[in-house]
PDB file of N, CA, C and O in Angstrom:
ATOM      1  N   MET A  11     -56.694  23.270   4.358  1.00 54.00           N
ATOM      2  CA  MET A  11     -56.581  24.370   3.463  1.00 54.00           C
ATOM      3  C   MET A  11     -55.912  25.531   4.184  1.00 54.00           C
ATOM      4  O   MET A  11     -56.254  25.829   5.309  1.00 54.00           O
ATOM      5  N   GLU A  12     -54.984  26.166   3.510  1.00 59.00           N
ATOM      6  CA  GLU A  12     -54.207  27.217   4.149  1.00 59.00           C
ATOM      7  C   GLU A  12     -54.589  28.565   3.544  1.00 59.00           C
ATOM      8  O   GLU A  12     -54.599  28.735   2.329  1.00 59.00           O
ATOM      9  N   ILE A  13     -54.837  29.503   4.414  1.00 63.00           N
ATOM     10  CA  ILE A  13     -55.210  30.847   3.954  1.00 63.00           C
ATOM     11  C   ILE A  13     -54.159  31.818   4.462  1.00 63.00           C
ATOM     12  O   ILE A  13     -53.843  31.855   5.651  1.00 63.00           O
ATOM     13  N   THR A  14     -53.554  32.562   3.551  1.00 59.00           N
ATOM     14  CA  THR A  14     -52.562  33.558   3.938  1.00 59.00           C
ATOM     15  C   THR A  14     -53.171  34.944   3.804  1.00 59.00           C
ATOM     16  O   THR A  14     -53.952  35.232   2.898  1.00 59.00           O
ATOM     17  N   THR A  15     -52.773  35.811   4.692  1.00 59.00           N
ATOM     18  CA  THR A  15     -53.282  37.181   4.638  1.00 59.00           C
ATOM     19  C   THR A  15     -52.165  38.117   4.225  1.00 59.00           C
ATOM     20  O   THR A  15     -50.988  37.755   4.249  1.00 59.00           O
ATOM     21  N   GLN A  16     -52.471  39.310   3.872  1.00 57.00           N
ATOM     22  CA  GLN A  16     -51.504  40.294   3.443  1.00 57.00           C
ATOM     23  C   GLN A  16     -50.498  40.606   4.536  1.00 57.00           C
ATOM     24  O   GLN A  16     -49.344  40.865   4.249  1.00 57.00           O
ATOM     25  N   SER A  17     -50.905  40.597   5.775  1.00 55.00           N
ATOM     26  CA  SER A  17     -49.996  40.952   6.864  1.00 55.00           C
ATOM     27  C   SER A  17     -48.907  39.892   7.049  1.00 55.00           C
ATOM     28  O   SER A  17     -47.806  40.190   7.497  1.00 55.00           O
ATOM     29  N   ASP A  18     -49.183  38.639   6.697  1.00 55.00           N
ATOM     30  CA  ASP A  18     -48.188  37.567   6.830  1.00 55.00           C
ATOM     31  C   ASP A  18     -47.057  37.716   5.812  1.00 55.00           C
ATOM     32  O   ASP A  18     -45.913  37.370   6.075  1.00 55.00           O
ATOM     33  N   ILE A  19     -47.339  38.246   4.660  1.00 59.00           N
ATOM     34  CA  ILE A  19     -46.348  38.341   3.591  1.00 59.00           C
ATOM     35  C   ILE A  19     -45.300  39.413   3.899  1.00 59.00           C
ATOM     36  O   ILE A  19     -44.120  39.233   3.638  1.00 59.00           O
ATOM     37  N   HIS A  20     -45.664  40.516   4.506  1.00 62.00           N
ATOM     38  CA  HIS A  20     -44.750  41.629   4.719  1.00 62.00           C
ATOM     39  C   HIS A  20     -44.165  41.666   6.121  1.00 62.00           C
ATOM     40  O   HIS A  20     -43.777  42.715   6.598  1.00 62.00           O
ATOM     41  N   VAL A  21     -44.053  40.525   6.763  1.00 61.00           N
ATOM     42  CA  VAL A  21     -43.474  40.482   8.099  1.00 61.00           C
ATOM     43  C   VAL A  21     -41.964  40.635   7.961  1.00 61.00           C
ATOM     44  O   VAL A  21     -41.322  39.898   7.204  1.00 61.00           O
ATOM     45  N   PRO A  22     -41.354  41.600   8.669  1.00 65.00           N
ATOM     46  CA  PRO A  22     -39.902  41.764   8.571  1.00 65.00           C
ATOM     47  C   PRO A  22     -39.184  40.568   9.204  1.00 65.00           C
ATOM     48  O   PRO A  22     -39.596  40.046  10.228  1.00 65.00           O
ATOM     49  N   GLN A  23     -38.138  40.143   8.541  1.00 71.00           N
ATOM     50  CA  GLN A  23     -37.362  38.999   9.043  1.00 71.00           C
ATOM     51  C   GLN A  23     -36.077  39.502   9.666  1.00 71.00           C
ATOM     52  O   GLN A  23     -35.552  40.549   9.307  1.00 71.00           O
ATOM     53  N   ALA A  24     -35.555  38.724  10.602  1.00 70.00           N
ATOM     54  CA  ALA A  24     -34.324  39.102  11.288  1.00 70.00           C
ATOM     55  C   ALA A  24     -33.152  39.002  10.319  1.00 70.00           C
ATOM     56  O   ALA A  24     -33.068  38.094   9.504  1.00 70.00           O
ATOM     57  N   MET A  25     -32.237  39.954  10.436  1.00 67.00           N
ATOM     58  CA  MET A  25     -31.082  39.981   9.552  1.00 67.00           C
ATOM     59  C   MET A  25     -29.994  39.048  10.078  1.00 67.00           C
ATOM     60  O   MET A  25     -29.748  38.987  11.282  1.00 67.00           O
ATOM     61  N   ASP A  26     -29.338  38.340   9.169  1.00 66.00           N
ATOM     62  CA  ASP A  26     -28.260  37.428   9.554  1.00 66.00           C
ATOM     63  C   ASP A  26     -27.002  38.243   9.790  1.00 66.00           C
ATOM     64  O   ASP A  26     -26.464  38.863   8.871  1.00 66.00           O
ATOM     65  N   THR A  27     -26.538  38.277  11.033  1.00 70.00           N
ATOM     66  CA  THR A  27     -25.368  39.097  11.372  1.00 70.00           C
ATOM     67  C   THR A  27     -24.126  38.254  11.648  1.00 70.00           C
ATOM     68  O   THR A  27     -23.117  38.778  12.115  1.00 70.00           O
ATOM     69  N   THR A  28     -24.177  36.953  11.377  1.00 69.00           N
ATOM     70  CA  THR A  28     -23.000  36.123  11.630  1.00 69.00           C
ATOM     71  C   THR A  28     -21.947  36.429  10.583  1.00 69.00           C
ATOM     72  O   THR A  28     -22.244  36.602   9.404  1.00 69.00           O
ATOM     73  N   GLU A  29     -20.704  36.485  11.029  1.00 64.00           N
ATOM     74  CA  GLU A  29     -19.608  36.778  10.118  1.00 64.00           C
ATOM     75  C   GLU A  29     -19.029  35.467   9.606  1.00 64.00           C
ATOM     76  O   GLU A  29     -18.889  34.498  10.343  1.00 64.00           O
ATOM     77  N   GLY A  30     -18.660  35.459   8.363  1.00 60.00           N
ATOM     78  CA  GLY A  30     -18.010  34.293   7.785  1.00 60.00           C
ATOM     79  C   GLY A  30     -16.567  34.230   8.259  1.00 60.00           C
ATOM     80  O   GLY A  30     -15.890  35.246   8.394  1.00 60.00           O
ATOM     81  N   VAL A  31     -16.096  33.026   8.526  1.00 55.00           N
ATOM     82  CA  VAL A  31     -14.720  32.851   8.991  1.00 55.00           C
ATOM     83  C   VAL A  31     -13.804  32.899   7.777  1.00 55.00           C
ATOM     84  O   VAL A  31     -13.992  32.174   6.811  1.00 55.00           O
ATOM     85  N   ALA A  32     -12.815  33.775   7.834  1.00 56.00           N
ATOM     86  CA  ALA A  32     -11.856  33.873   6.744  1.00 56.00           C
ATOM     87  C   ALA A  32     -10.983  32.625   6.750  1.00 56.00           C
ATOM     88  O   ALA A  32     -10.559  32.152   7.794  1.00 56.00           O
ATOM     89  N   SER A  33     -10.710  32.095   5.582  1.00 57.00           N
ATOM     90  CA  SER A  33      -9.905  30.873   5.519  1.00 57.00           C
ATOM     91  C   SER A  33      -8.443  31.226   5.778  1.00 57.00           C
ATOM     92  O   SER A  33      -7.865  32.092   5.131  1.00 57.00           O
ATOM     93  N   ASP A  34      -7.887  30.539   6.722  1.00 56.00           N
ATOM     94  CA  ASP A  34      -6.492  30.749   7.100  1.00 56.00           C
ATOM     95  C   ASP A  34      -5.667  29.670   6.401  1.00 56.00           C
ATOM     96  O   ASP A  34      -5.906  28.478   6.613  1.00 56.00           O
ATOM     97  N   PRO A  35      -4.690  30.053   5.570  1.00 57.00           N
ATOM     98  CA  PRO A  35      -3.948  29.026   4.821  1.00 57.00           C
ATOM     99  C   PRO A  35      -3.178  28.069   5.730  1.00 57.00           C
ATOM    100  O   PRO A  35      -2.970  26.920   5.385  1.00 57.00           O
ATOM    101  N   VAL A  36      -2.762  28.519   6.897  1.00 56.00           N
ATOM    102  CA  VAL A  36      -2.011  27.644   7.806  1.00 56.00           C
ATOM    103  C   VAL A  36      -2.912  26.536   8.333  1.00 56.00           C
ATOM    104  O   VAL A  36      -2.544  25.366   8.370  1.00 56.00           O
ATOM    105  N   HIS A  37      -4.134  26.891   8.737  1.00 57.00           N
ATOM    106  CA  HIS A  37      -5.053  25.892   9.278  1.00 57.00           C
ATOM    107  C   HIS A  37      -5.585  24.967   8.195  1.00 57.00           C
ATOM    108  O   HIS A  37      -5.848  23.802   8.438  1.00 57.00           O
ATOM    109  N   SER A  38      -5.740  25.482   6.982  1.00 56.00           N
ATOM    110  CA  SER A  38      -6.215  24.609   5.909  1.00 56.00           C
ATOM    111  C   SER A  38      -5.159  23.582   5.530  1.00 56.00           C
ATOM    112  O   SER A  38      -5.481  22.499   5.081  1.00 56.00           O
ATOM    113  N   MET A  39      -3.882  23.918   5.708  1.00 54.00           N
ATOM    114  CA  MET A  39      -2.811  22.958   5.432  1.00 54.00           C
ATOM    115  C   MET A  39      -2.826  21.820   6.436  1.00 54.00           C
ATOM    116  O   MET A  39      -2.490  20.691   6.111  1.00 54.00           O
ATOM    117  N   LEU A  40      -3.218  22.101   7.674  1.00 57.00           N
ATOM    118  CA  LEU A  40      -3.240  21.067   8.703  1.00 57.00           C
ATOM    119  C   LEU A  40      -4.354  20.059   8.459  1.00 57.00           C
ATOM    120  O   LEU A  40      -4.237  18.899   8.866  1.00 57.00           O
ATOM    121  N   ASN A  41      -5.434  20.480   7.815  1.00 61.00           N
ATOM    122  CA  ASN A  41      -6.561  19.586   7.585  1.00 61.00           C
ATOM    123  C   ASN A  41      -6.339  18.649   6.406  1.00 61.00           C
ATOM    124  O   ASN A  41      -7.045  17.673   6.263  1.00 61.00           O
ATOM    125  N   ARG A  42      -5.396  18.942   5.559  1.00 63.00           N
ATOM    126  CA  ARG A  42      -5.134  18.102   4.391  1.00 63.00           C
ATOM    127  C   ARG A  42      -4.437  16.821   4.805  1.00 63.00           C
ATOM    128  O   ARG A  42      -3.703  16.770   5.782  1.00 63.00           O
ATOM    129  N   LYS A  43      -4.660  15.781   4.000  1.00 66.00           N
ATOM    130  CA  LYS A  43      -3.958  14.527   4.235  1.00 66.00           C
ATOM    131  C   LYS A  43      -2.548  14.672   3.679  1.00 66.00           C
ATOM    132  O   LYS A  43      -2.349  15.190   2.586  1.00 66.00           O
ATOM    133  N   ILE A  44      -1.580  14.195   4.412  1.00 64.00           N
ATOM    134  CA  ILE A  44      -0.194  14.296   3.991  1.00 64.00           C
ATOM    135  C   ILE A  44       0.185  13.002   3.292  1.00 64.00           C
ATOM    136  O   ILE A  44       0.044  11.918   3.851  1.00 64.00           O
ATOM    137  N   LYS A  45       0.651  13.114   2.059  1.00 60.00           N
ATOM    138  CA  LYS A  45       1.077  11.937   1.317  1.00 60.00           C
ATOM    139  C   LYS A  45       2.473  11.554   1.786  1.00 60.00           C
ATOM    140  O   LYS A  45       3.316  12.404   2.038  1.00 60.00           O
ATOM    141  N   LYS A  46       2.704  10.274   1.886  1.00 68.00           N
ATOM    142  CA  LYS A  46       4.016   9.792   2.307  1.00 68.00           C
ATOM    143  C   LYS A  46       4.826   9.433   1.072  1.00 68.00           C
ATOM    144  O   LYS A  46       4.620   8.406   0.457  1.00 68.00           O
ATOM    145  N   GLY A  47       5.741  10.261   0.714  1.00 68.00           N
ATOM    146  CA  GLY A  47       6.609  10.010  -0.412  1.00 68.00           C
ATOM    147  C   GLY A  47       5.900  10.203  -1.745  1.00 68.00           C
ATOM    148  O   GLY A  47       4.717  10.456  -1.822  1.00 68.00           O
ATOM    149  N   VAL A  48       6.651  10.064  -2.795  1.00 67.00           N
ATOM    150  CA  VAL A  48       6.121  10.205  -4.138  1.00 67.00           C
ATOM    151  C   VAL A  48       5.658   8.837  -4.605  1.00 67.00           C
ATOM    152  O   VAL A  48       6.394   7.859  -4.488  1.00 67.00           O
ATOM    153  N   PRO A  49       4.450   8.724  -5.128  1.00 69.00           N
ATOM    154  CA  PRO A  49       4.000   7.414  -5.602  1.00 69.00           C
ATOM    155  C   PRO A  49       4.836   6.956  -6.786  1.00 69.00           C
ATOM    156  O   PRO A  49       5.203   7.756  -7.649  1.00 69.00           O
ATOM    157  N   MET A  50       5.155   5.661  -6.797  1.00 66.00           N
ATOM    158  CA  MET A  50       5.988   5.128  -7.868  1.00 66.00           C
ATOM    159  C   MET A  50       5.175   5.010  -9.150  1.00 66.00           C
ATOM    160  O   MET A  50       3.982   4.753  -9.111  1.00 66.00           O
ATOM    161  N   LYS A  51       5.857   5.162 -10.237  1.00 80.00           N
ATOM    162  CA  LYS A  51       5.200   4.962 -11.520  1.00 80.00           C
ATOM    163  C   LYS A  51       4.983   3.467 -11.702  1.00 80.00           C
ATOM    164  O   LYS A  51       5.654   2.642 -11.099  1.00 80.00           O
ATOM    165  N   ARG A  52       4.050   3.129 -12.547  1.00 84.00           N
ATOM    166  CA  ARG A  52       3.675   1.735 -12.740  1.00 84.00           C
ATOM    167  C   ARG A  52       4.849   0.912 -13.253  1.00 84.00           C
ATOM    168  O   ARG A  52       5.103  -0.186 -12.774  1.00 84.00           O
ATOM    169  N   SER A  53       5.612   1.451 -14.208  1.00 86.00           N
ATOM    170  CA  SER A  53       6.724   0.695 -14.779  1.00 86.00           C
ATOM    171  C   SER A  53       7.800   0.428 -13.725  1.00 86.00           C
ATOM    172  O   SER A  53       8.377  -0.659 -13.674  1.00 86.00           O
ATOM    173  N   LYS A  54       8.038   1.411 -12.880  1.00 86.00           N
ATOM    174  CA  LYS A  54       9.036   1.231 -11.829  1.00 86.00           C
ATOM    175  C   LYS A  54       8.552   0.191 -10.829  1.00 86.00           C
ATOM    176  O   LYS A  54       9.329  -0.656 -10.369  1.00 86.00           O
ATOM    177  N   ASN A  55       7.272   0.219 -10.514  1.00 89.00           N
ATOM    178  CA  ASN A  55       6.698  -0.735  -9.581  1.00 89.00           C
ATOM    179  C   ASN A  55       6.773  -2.145 -10.155  1.00 89.00           C
ATOM    180  O   ASN A  55       7.096  -3.098  -9.437  1.00 89.00           O
ATOM    181  N   VAL A  56       6.496  -2.290 -11.447  1.00 90.00           N
ATOM    182  CA  VAL A  56       6.551  -3.599 -12.095  1.00 90.00           C
ATOM    183  C   VAL A  56       7.977  -4.142 -12.057  1.00 90.00           C
ATOM    184  O   VAL A  56       8.197  -5.316 -11.754  1.00 90.00           O
ATOM    185  N   ARG A  57       8.942  -3.288 -12.358  1.00 91.00           N
ATOM    186  CA  ARG A  57      10.347  -3.727 -12.319  1.00 91.00           C
ATOM    187  C   ARG A  57      10.743  -4.168 -10.923  1.00 91.00           C
ATOM    188  O   ARG A  57      11.437  -5.167 -10.743  1.00 91.00           O
ATOM    189  N   LYS A  58      10.292  -3.433  -9.927  1.00 92.00           N
ATOM    190  CA  LYS A  58      10.617  -3.770  -8.543  1.00 92.00           C
ATOM    191  C   LYS A  58      10.014  -5.116  -8.164  1.00 92.00           C
ATOM    192  O   LYS A  58      10.680  -5.956  -7.556  1.00 92.00           O
ATOM    193  N   MET A  59       8.757  -5.347  -8.537  1.00 92.00           N
ATOM    194  CA  MET A  59       8.099  -6.611  -8.215  1.00 92.00           C
ATOM    195  C   MET A  59       8.776  -7.780  -8.927  1.00 92.00           C
ATOM    196  O   MET A  59       8.963  -8.851  -8.343  1.00 92.00           O
ATOM    197  N   LYS A  60       9.178  -7.585 -10.181  1.00 94.00           N
ATOM    198  CA  LYS A  60       9.875  -8.638 -10.914  1.00 94.00           C
ATOM    199  C   LYS A  60      11.214  -8.953 -10.269  1.00 94.00           C
ATOM    200  O   LYS A  60      11.612 -10.114 -10.174  1.00 94.00           O
ATOM    201  N   ALA A  61      11.923  -7.930  -9.808  1.00 95.00           N
ATOM    202  CA  ALA A  61      13.210  -8.142  -9.154  1.00 95.00           C
ATOM    203  C   ALA A  61      13.031  -8.931  -7.864  1.00 95.00           C
ATOM    204  O   ALA A  61      13.831  -9.823  -7.548  1.00 95.00           O
ATOM    205  N   ILE A  62      11.975  -8.625  -7.120  1.00 95.00           N
ATOM    206  CA  ILE A  62      11.701  -9.352  -5.877  1.00 95.00           C
ATOM    207  C   ILE A  62      11.387 -10.807  -6.179  1.00 95.00           C
ATOM    208  O   ILE A  62      11.906 -11.720  -5.524  1.00 95.00           O
ATOM    209  N   GLU A  63      10.546 -11.052  -7.190  1.00 94.00           N
ATOM    210  CA  GLU A  63      10.204 -12.424  -7.574  1.00 94.00           C
ATOM    211  C   GLU A  63      11.442 -13.196  -8.014  1.00 94.00           C
ATOM    212  O   GLU A  63      11.610 -14.367  -7.664  1.00 94.00           O
ATOM    213  N   LYS A  64      12.303 -12.537  -8.763  1.00 95.00           N
ATOM    214  CA  LYS A  64      13.526 -13.183  -9.242  1.00 95.00           C
ATOM    215  C   LYS A  64      14.438 -13.542  -8.077  1.00 95.00           C
ATOM    216  O   LYS A  64      15.013 -14.640  -8.036  1.00 95.00           O
ATOM    217  N   ALA A  65      14.558 -12.642  -7.111  1.00 95.00           N
ATOM    218  CA  ALA A  65      15.404 -12.909  -5.951  1.00 95.00           C
ATOM    219  C   ALA A  65      14.855 -14.079  -5.138  1.00 95.00           C
ATOM    220  O   ALA A  65      15.618 -14.936  -4.669  1.00 95.00           O
ATOM    221  N   ILE A  66      13.535 -14.132  -4.996  1.00 95.00           N
ATOM    222  CA  ILE A  66      12.924 -15.232  -4.238  1.00 95.00           C
ATOM    223  C   ILE A  66      13.153 -16.553  -4.963  1.00 95.00           C
ATOM    224  O   ILE A  66      13.518 -17.558  -4.336  1.00 95.00           O
ATOM    225  N   SER A  67      12.966 -16.576  -6.280  1.00 95.00           N
ATOM    226  CA  SER A  67      13.160 -17.817  -7.024  1.00 95.00           C
ATOM    227  C   SER A  67      14.622 -18.261  -6.989  1.00 95.00           C
ATOM    228  O   SER A  67      14.912 -19.457  -6.894  1.00 95.00           O
ATOM    229  N   LYS A  68      15.551 -17.304  -7.055  1.00 95.00           N
ATOM    230  CA  LYS A  68      16.975 -17.644  -6.953  1.00 95.00           C
ATOM    231  C   LYS A  68      17.280 -18.271  -5.594  1.00 95.00           C
ATOM    232  O   LYS A  68      18.021 -19.257  -5.497  1.00 95.00           O
ATOM    233  N   PHE A  69      16.720 -17.693  -4.550  1.00 95.00           N
ATOM    234  CA  PHE A  69      16.937 -18.206  -3.195  1.00 95.00           C
ATOM    235  C   PHE A  69      16.392 -19.620  -3.073  1.00 95.00           C
ATOM    236  O   PHE A  69      17.044 -20.502  -2.510  1.00 95.00           O
ATOM    237  N   GLU A  70      15.194 -19.843  -3.620  1.00 95.00           N
ATOM    238  CA  GLU A  70      14.599 -21.183  -3.557  1.00 95.00           C
ATOM    239  C   GLU A  70      15.431 -22.190  -4.337  1.00 95.00           C
ATOM    240  O   GLU A  70      15.626 -23.323  -3.899  1.00 95.00           O
ATOM    241  N   LYS A  71      15.935 -21.781  -5.497  1.00 95.00           N
ATOM    242  CA  LYS A  71      16.779 -22.674  -6.294  1.00 95.00           C
ATOM    243  C   LYS A  71      18.059 -23.025  -5.548  1.00 95.00           C
ATOM    244  O   LYS A  71      18.503 -24.182  -5.554  1.00 95.00           O
ATOM    245  N   SER A  72      18.668 -22.039  -4.899  1.00 95.00           N
ATOM    246  CA  SER A  72      19.915 -22.308  -4.175  1.00 95.00           C
ATOM    247  C   SER A  72      19.657 -23.230  -2.983  1.00 95.00           C
ATOM    248  O   SER A  72      20.484 -24.103  -2.681  1.00 95.00           O
ATOM    249  N   GLU A  73      18.511 -23.052  -2.308  1.00 95.00           N
ATOM    250  CA  GLU A  73      18.168 -23.952  -1.200  1.00 95.00           C
ATOM    251  C   GLU A  73      17.974 -25.380  -1.709  1.00 95.00           C
ATOM    252  O   GLU A  73      18.445 -26.339  -1.100  1.00 95.00           O
ATOM    253  N   GLU A  74      17.281 -25.505  -2.823  1.00 95.00           N
ATOM    254  CA  GLU A  74      17.031 -26.829  -3.396  1.00 95.00           C
ATOM    255  C   GLU A  74      18.338 -27.496  -3.808  1.00 95.00           C
ATOM    256  O   GLU A  74      18.555 -28.693  -3.578  1.00 95.00           O
ATOM    257  N   LYS A  75      19.229 -26.710  -4.395  1.00 96.00           N
ATOM    258  CA  LYS A  75      20.524 -27.235  -4.829  1.00 96.00           C
ATOM    259  C   LYS A  75      21.352 -27.709  -3.636  1.00 96.00           C
ATOM    260  O   LYS A  75      21.959 -28.791  -3.669  1.00 96.00           O
ATOM    261  N   SER A  76      21.363 -26.906  -2.563  1.00 96.00           N
ATOM    262  CA  SER A  76      22.138 -27.298  -1.391  1.00 96.00           C
ATOM    263  C   SER A  76      21.533 -28.547  -0.738  1.00 96.00           C
ATOM    264  O   SER A  76      22.263 -29.402  -0.224  1.00 96.00           O
ATOM    265  N   LYS A  77      20.217 -28.672  -0.765  1.00 96.00           N
ATOM    266  CA  LYS A  77      19.558 -29.853  -0.216  1.00 96.00           C
ATOM    267  C   LYS A  77      19.942 -31.097  -1.024  1.00 96.00           C
ATOM    268  O   LYS A  77      20.227 -32.166  -0.470  1.00 96.00           O
ATOM    269  N   LYS A  78      19.976 -30.956  -2.374  1.00 95.00           N
ATOM    270  CA  LYS A  78      20.368 -32.074  -3.237  1.00 95.00           C
ATOM    271  C   LYS A  78      21.817 -32.489  -2.977  1.00 95.00           C
ATOM    272  O   LYS A  78      22.137 -33.674  -2.928  1.00 95.00           O
ATOM    273  N   LEU A  79      22.692 -31.483  -2.836  1.00 95.00           N
ATOM    274  CA  LEU A  79      24.098 -31.790  -2.556  1.00 95.00           C
ATOM    275  C   LEU A  79      24.245 -32.514  -1.216  1.00 95.00           C
ATOM    276  O   LEU A  79      25.051 -33.439  -1.084  1.00 95.00           O
ATOM    277  N   GLY A  80      23.470 -32.082  -0.220  1.00 95.00           N
ATOM    278  CA  GLY A  80      23.503 -32.746   1.088  1.00 95.00           C
ATOM    279  C   GLY A  80      23.052 -34.189   0.988  1.00 95.00           C
ATOM    280  O   GLY A  80      23.679 -35.092   1.577  1.00 95.00           O
ATOM    281  N   ASN A  81      21.984 -34.431   0.234  1.00 95.00           N
ATOM    282  CA  ASN A  81      21.502 -35.804   0.037  1.00 95.00           C
ATOM    283  C   ASN A  81      22.531 -36.643  -0.699  1.00 95.00           C
ATOM    284  O   ASN A  81      22.748 -37.821  -0.380  1.00 95.00           O
ATOM    285  N   LYS A  82      23.183 -36.051  -1.693  1.00 95.00           N
ATOM    286  CA  LYS A  82      24.200 -36.768  -2.462  1.00 95.00           C
ATOM    287  C   LYS A  82      25.376 -37.153  -1.569  1.00 95.00           C
ATOM    288  O   LYS A  82      25.903 -38.278  -1.641  1.00 95.00           O
ATOM    289  N   ARG A  83      25.789 -36.243  -0.701  1.00 95.00           N
ATOM    290  CA  ARG A  83      26.897 -36.536   0.228  1.00 95.00           C
ATOM    291  C   ARG A  83      26.530 -37.675   1.170  1.00 95.00           C
ATOM    292  O   ARG A  83      27.361 -38.554   1.452  1.00 95.00           O
ATOM    293  N   GLN A  84      25.296 -37.646   1.657  1.00 94.00           N
ATOM    294  CA  GLN A  84      24.854 -38.718   2.554  1.00 94.00           C
ATOM    295  C   GLN A  84      24.851 -40.066   1.829  1.00 94.00           C
ATOM    296  O   GLN A  84      25.276 -41.082   2.387  1.00 94.00           O
ATOM    297  N   ARG A  85      24.381 -40.092   0.598  1.00 93.00           N
ATOM    298  CA  ARG A  85      24.344 -41.339  -0.173  1.00 93.00           C
ATOM    299  C   ARG A  85      25.747 -41.868  -0.422  1.00 93.00           C
ATOM    300  O   ARG A  85      26.018 -43.069  -0.267  1.00 93.00           O
ATOM    301  N   THR A  86      26.676 -40.962  -0.788  1.00 93.00           N
ATOM    302  CA  THR A  86      28.039 -41.414  -1.052  1.00 93.00           C
ATOM    303  C   THR A  86      28.709 -41.906   0.228  1.00 93.00           C
ATOM    304  O   THR A  86      29.445 -42.906   0.210  1.00 93.00           O
ATOM    305  N   GLN A  87      28.447 -41.239   1.346  1.00 93.00           N
ATOM    306  CA  GLN A  87      29.034 -41.662   2.629  1.00 93.00           C
ATOM    307  C   GLN A  87      28.491 -43.035   3.026  1.00 93.00           C
ATOM    308  O   GLN A  87      29.241 -43.903   3.478  1.00 93.00           O
ATOM    309  N   SER A  88      27.173 -43.211   2.864  1.00 92.00           N
ATOM    310  CA  SER A  88      26.590 -44.499   3.224  1.00 92.00           C
ATOM    311  C   SER A  88      27.084 -45.606   2.281  1.00 92.00           C
ATOM    312  O   SER A  88      27.322 -46.741   2.707  1.00 92.00           O
ATOM    313  N   ALA A  89      27.311 -45.301   1.003  1.00 91.00           N
ATOM    314  CA  ALA A  89      27.836 -46.283   0.064  1.00 91.00           C
ATOM    315  C   ALA A  89      29.269 -46.643   0.415  1.00 91.00           C
ATOM    316  O   ALA A  89      29.675 -47.810   0.332  1.00 91.00           O
ATOM    317  N   LYS A  90      30.070 -45.664   0.809  1.00 90.00           N
ATOM    318  CA  LYS A  90      31.458 -45.927   1.195  1.00 90.00           C
ATOM    319  C   LYS A  90      31.510 -46.813   2.445  1.00 90.00           C
ATOM    320  O   LYS A  90      32.349 -47.692   2.563  1.00 90.00           O
ATOM    321  N   LEU A  91      30.602 -46.590   3.373  1.00 89.00           N
ATOM    322  CA  LEU A  91      30.558 -47.384   4.595  1.00 89.00           C
ATOM    323  C   LEU A  91      30.184 -48.834   4.293  1.00 89.00           C
ATOM    324  O   LEU A  91      30.640 -49.764   4.987  1.00 89.00           O
ATOM    325  N   LEU A  92      29.363 -49.052   3.277  1.00 88.00           N
ATOM    326  CA  LEU A  92      28.965 -50.406   2.901  1.00 88.00           C
ATOM    327  C   LEU A  92      30.165 -51.202   2.389  1.00 88.00           C
ATOM    328  O   LEU A  92      30.323 -52.396   2.668  1.00 88.00           O
ATOM    329  N   TYR A  93      31.043 -50.554   1.622  1.00 83.00           N
ATOM    330  CA  TYR A  93      32.175 -51.258   1.021  1.00 83.00           C
ATOM    331  C   TYR A  93      33.402 -51.304   1.917  1.00 83.00           C
ATOM    332  O   TYR A  93      34.323 -52.051   1.648  1.00 83.00           O
ATOM    333  N   ASP A  94      33.433 -50.554   2.962  1.00 74.00           N
ATOM    334  CA  ASP A  94      34.606 -50.582   3.859  1.00 74.00           C
ATOM    335  C   ASP A  94      34.454 -51.606   4.933  1.00 74.00           C
ATOM    336  O   ASP A  94      33.580 -52.189   5.316  1.00 74.00           O
TER     337      ASP A  94
END
């Protein structure tokens, strides 16, 4: 059980004499995160991704085509050698 007396209530408290730091705009700019470039809009990003996918598929198709042509040349050469 706690008992308080009148003298405890009117005890003078120490005054807070600390000064607040004024915000300096130069230092507050240094603490911010710096964004790298402007973020792309969603539609622009989608177009870019589609273009990349299209380029990759074109490259794969051209590789496949050249591989088929190489196989065809080998078959024709081997067939010519059989008849000569």
